[in-house]
Amino acid sequence: MTSPIRIVTAVILDGAGRVLVVRKHGSGTFIQPGGKREPGEDALRTLARELREELGVALRPEGALALGTFEDEAVNEPGRRVQGESFLVRVDGTPRAQAEIAELAWIPLRPPHGVKLAPLSERHVLPMAARQPL
């Protein structure tokens, strides 16, 4: 069996309590922003790099809250699983789609979300984020 794709993901909320999700070019499914670690990176360094590259925002590492590590089917690599270490974070700047990101959406933290979400987000990350005191 192939090992899961390991990623780090961010839950970013706006002032109205909506959560930011992104859709990559060529995909119809929204996911949490984030990505794969580079050699020598810890989780928050990975998130800082990915959020800067994909959304043009700066991660505020103070106050980052670990939500847990979750695993489910990968949406962009059929037949694979993805394992995401997820954090509730704050950022400086206004997110905008860049690099491999085609679209951003601010959606309700609790269902119905109004967009097609990846299983990792829908079944694990967002339910855990919704249980946190905000």
mmCIF file with all atom_site columns, N, CA, C and O in Angstrom, residues 20 55-58 91-98 104 106:
data_model
loop_
_atom_site.group_PDB
_atom_site.id
_atom_site.type_symbol
_atom_site.label_atom_id
_atom_site.label_alt_id
_atom_site.label_comp_id
_atom_site.label_asym_id
_atom_site.label_entity_id
_atom_site.label_seq_id
_atom_site.pdbx_PDB_ins_code
_atom_site.Cartn_x
_atom_site.Cartn_y
_atom_site.Cartn_z
_atom_site.occupancy
_atom_site.B_iso_or_equiv
_atom_site.pdbx_formal_charge
_atom_site.auth_seq_id
_atom_site.auth_comp_id
_atom_site.auth_asym_id
_atom_site.auth_atom_id
_atom_site.pdbx_PDB_model_num
ATOM 1  N N  . LEU A 1 20  ? -11.782 30.245 4.745  1.00 0.00 ? 20  LEU A N  1
ATOM 2  C CA . LEU A 1 20  ? -11.232 30.344 3.395  1.00 0.00 ? 20  LEU A CA 1
ATOM 3  C C  . LEU A 1 20  ? -10.887 28.962 2.864  1.00 0.00 ? 20  LEU A C  1
ATOM 4  O O  . LEU A 1 20  ? -10.215 28.180 3.545  1.00 0.00 ? 20  LEU A O  1
ATOM 5  N N  . LEU A 1 55  ? -1.336  32.520 -1.714 1.00 0.00 ? 55  LEU A N  1
ATOM 6  C CA . LEU A 1 55  ? -2.348  33.529 -1.388 1.00 0.00 ? 55  LEU A CA 1
ATOM 7  C C  . LEU A 1 55  ? -1.792  34.933 -1.200 1.00 0.00 ? 55  LEU A C  1
ATOM 8  O O  . LEU A 1 55  ? -2.562  35.886 -1.055 1.00 0.00 ? 55  LEU A O  1
ATOM 9  N N  . GLY A 1 56  ? -0.466  35.073 -1.136 1.00 0.00 ? 56  GLY A N  1
ATOM 10 C CA . GLY A 1 56  ? 0.142   36.390 -0.949 1.00 0.00 ? 56  GLY A CA 1
ATOM 11 C C  . GLY A 1 56  ? -0.082  36.984 0.429  1.00 0.00 ? 56  GLY A C  1
ATOM 12 O O  . GLY A 1 56  ? -0.096  38.204 0.588  1.00 0.00 ? 56  GLY A O  1
ATOM 13 N N  . VAL A 1 57  ? -0.253  36.131 1.446  1.00 0.00 ? 57  VAL A N  1
ATOM 14 C CA . VAL A 1 57  ? -0.454  36.608 2.813  1.00 0.00 ? 57  VAL A CA 1
ATOM 15 C C  . VAL A 1 57  ? 0.679   36.117 3.707  1.00 0.00 ? 57  VAL A C  1
ATOM 16 O O  . VAL A 1 57  ? 1.377   35.164 3.378  1.00 0.00 ? 57  VAL A O  1
ATOM 17 N N  . ALA A 1 58  ? 0.831   36.784 4.853  1.00 0.00 ? 58  ALA A N  1
ATOM 18 C CA . ALA A 1 58  ? 1.863   36.413 5.823  1.00 0.00 ? 58  ALA A CA 1
ATOM 19 C C  . ALA A 1 58  ? 1.224   35.733 7.021  1.00 0.00 ? 58  ALA A C  1
ATOM 20 O O  . ALA A 1 58  ? 0.281   36.269 7.617  1.00 0.00 ? 58  ALA A O  1
ATOM 21 N N  . VAL A 1 91  ? -3.646  35.506 9.545  1.00 0.00 ? 91  VAL A N  1
ATOM 22 C CA . VAL A 1 91  ? -2.718  35.994 8.526  1.00 0.00 ? 91  VAL A CA 1
ATOM 23 C C  . VAL A 1 91  ? -2.811  37.511 8.407  1.00 0.00 ? 91  VAL A C  1
ATOM 24 O O  . VAL A 1 91  ? -3.818  38.113 8.784  1.00 0.00 ? 91  VAL A O  1
ATOM 25 N N  . ASP A 1 92  ? -1.756  38.103 7.877  1.00 0.00 ? 92  ASP A N  1
ATOM 26 C CA . ASP A 1 92  ? -1.740  39.518 7.528  1.00 0.00 ? 92  ASP A CA 1
ATOM 27 C C  . ASP A 1 92  ? -1.818  39.626 6.019  1.00 0.00 ? 92  ASP A C  1
ATOM 28 O O  . ASP A 1 92  ? -1.124  38.891 5.306  1.00 0.00 ? 92  ASP A O  1
ATOM 29 N N  . GLY A 1 93  ? -2.667  40.529 5.539  1.00 0.00 ? 93  GLY A N  1
ATOM 30 C CA . GLY A 1 93  ? -2.830  40.728 4.110  1.00 0.00 ? 93  GLY A CA 1
ATOM 31 C C  . GLY A 1 93  ? -4.179  40.197 3.647  1.00 0.00 ? 93  GLY A C  1
ATOM 32 O O  . GLY A 1 93  ? -4.912  39.561 4.403  1.00 0.00 ? 93  GLY A O  1
ATOM 33 N N  . THR A 1 94  ? -4.496  40.503 2.403  1.00 0.00 ? 94  THR A N  1
ATOM 34 C CA . THR A 1 94  ? -5.742  40.059 1.795  1.00 0.00 ? 94  THR A CA 1
ATOM 35 C C  . THR A 1 94  ? -5.448  38.890 0.866  1.00 0.00 ? 94  THR A C  1
ATOM 36 O O  . THR A 1 94  ? -4.683  39.055 -0.096 1.00 0.00 ? 94  THR A O  1
ATOM 37 N N  . PRO A 1 95  ? -6.013  37.719 1.137  1.00 0.00 ? 95  PRO A N  1
ATOM 38 C CA . PRO A 1 95  ? -5.745  36.560 0.276  1.00 0.00 ? 95  PRO A CA 1
ATOM 39 C C  . PRO A 1 95  ? -6.203  36.806 -1.159 1.00 0.00 ? 95  PRO A C  1
ATOM 40 O O  . PRO A 1 95  ? -7.267  37.378 -1.393 1.00 0.00 ? 95  PRO A O  1
ATOM 41 N N  . ARG A 1 96  ? -5.362  36.383 -2.099 1.00 0.00 ? 96  ARG A N  1
ATOM 42 C CA . ARG A 1 96  ? -5.710  36.434 -3.514 1.00 0.00 ? 96  ARG A CA 1
ATOM 43 C C  . ARG A 1 96  ? -5.136  35.191 -4.183 1.00 0.00 ? 96  ARG A C  1
ATOM 44 O O  . ARG A 1 96  ? -4.076  34.708 -3.802 1.00 0.00 ? 96  ARG A O  1
ATOM 45 N N  . ALA A 1 97  ? -5.861  34.681 -5.166 1.00 0.00 ? 97  ALA A N  1
ATOM 46 C CA . ALA A 1 97  ? -5.436  33.463 -5.858 1.00 0.00 ? 97  ALA A CA 1
ATOM 47 C C  . ALA A 1 97  ? -4.200  33.741 -6.688 1.00 0.00 ? 97  ALA A C  1
ATOM 48 O O  . ALA A 1 97  ? -4.166  34.682 -7.479 1.00 0.00 ? 97  ALA A O  1
ATOM 49 N N  . GLN A 1 98  ? -3.168  32.936 -6.506 1.00 0.00 ? 98  GLN A N  1
ATOM 50 C CA . GLN A 1 98  ? -1.955  33.014 -7.313 1.00 0.00 ? 98  GLN A CA 1
ATOM 51 C C  . GLN A 1 98  ? -1.311  31.633 -7.336 1.00 0.00 ? 98  GLN A C  1
ATOM 52 O O  . GLN A 1 98  ? -1.806  30.716 -6.708 1.00 0.00 ? 98  GLN A O  1
ATOM 53 N N  . LEU A 1 104 ? -10.647 31.349 -4.904 1.00 0.00 ? 104 LEU A N  1
ATOM 54 C CA . LEU A 1 104 ? -10.831 31.377 -3.450 1.00 0.00 ? 104 LEU A CA 1
ATOM 55 C C  . LEU A 1 104 ? -12.320 31.445 -3.158 1.00 0.00 ? 104 LEU A C  1
ATOM 56 O O  . LEU A 1 104 ? -13.083 32.014 -3.939 1.00 0.00 ? 104 LEU A O  1
ATOM 57 N N  . TRP A 1 106 ? -14.931 32.103 0.457  1.00 0.00 ? 106 TRP A N  1
ATOM 58 C CA . TRP A 1 106 ? -15.178 32.222 1.889  1.00 0.00 ? 106 TRP A CA 1
ATOM 59 C C  . TRP A 1 106 ? -16.515 31.537 2.133  1.00 0.00 ? 106 TRP A C  1
ATOM 60 O O  . TRP A 1 106 ? -17.537 31.962 1.599  1.00 0.00 ? 106 TRP A O  1
#
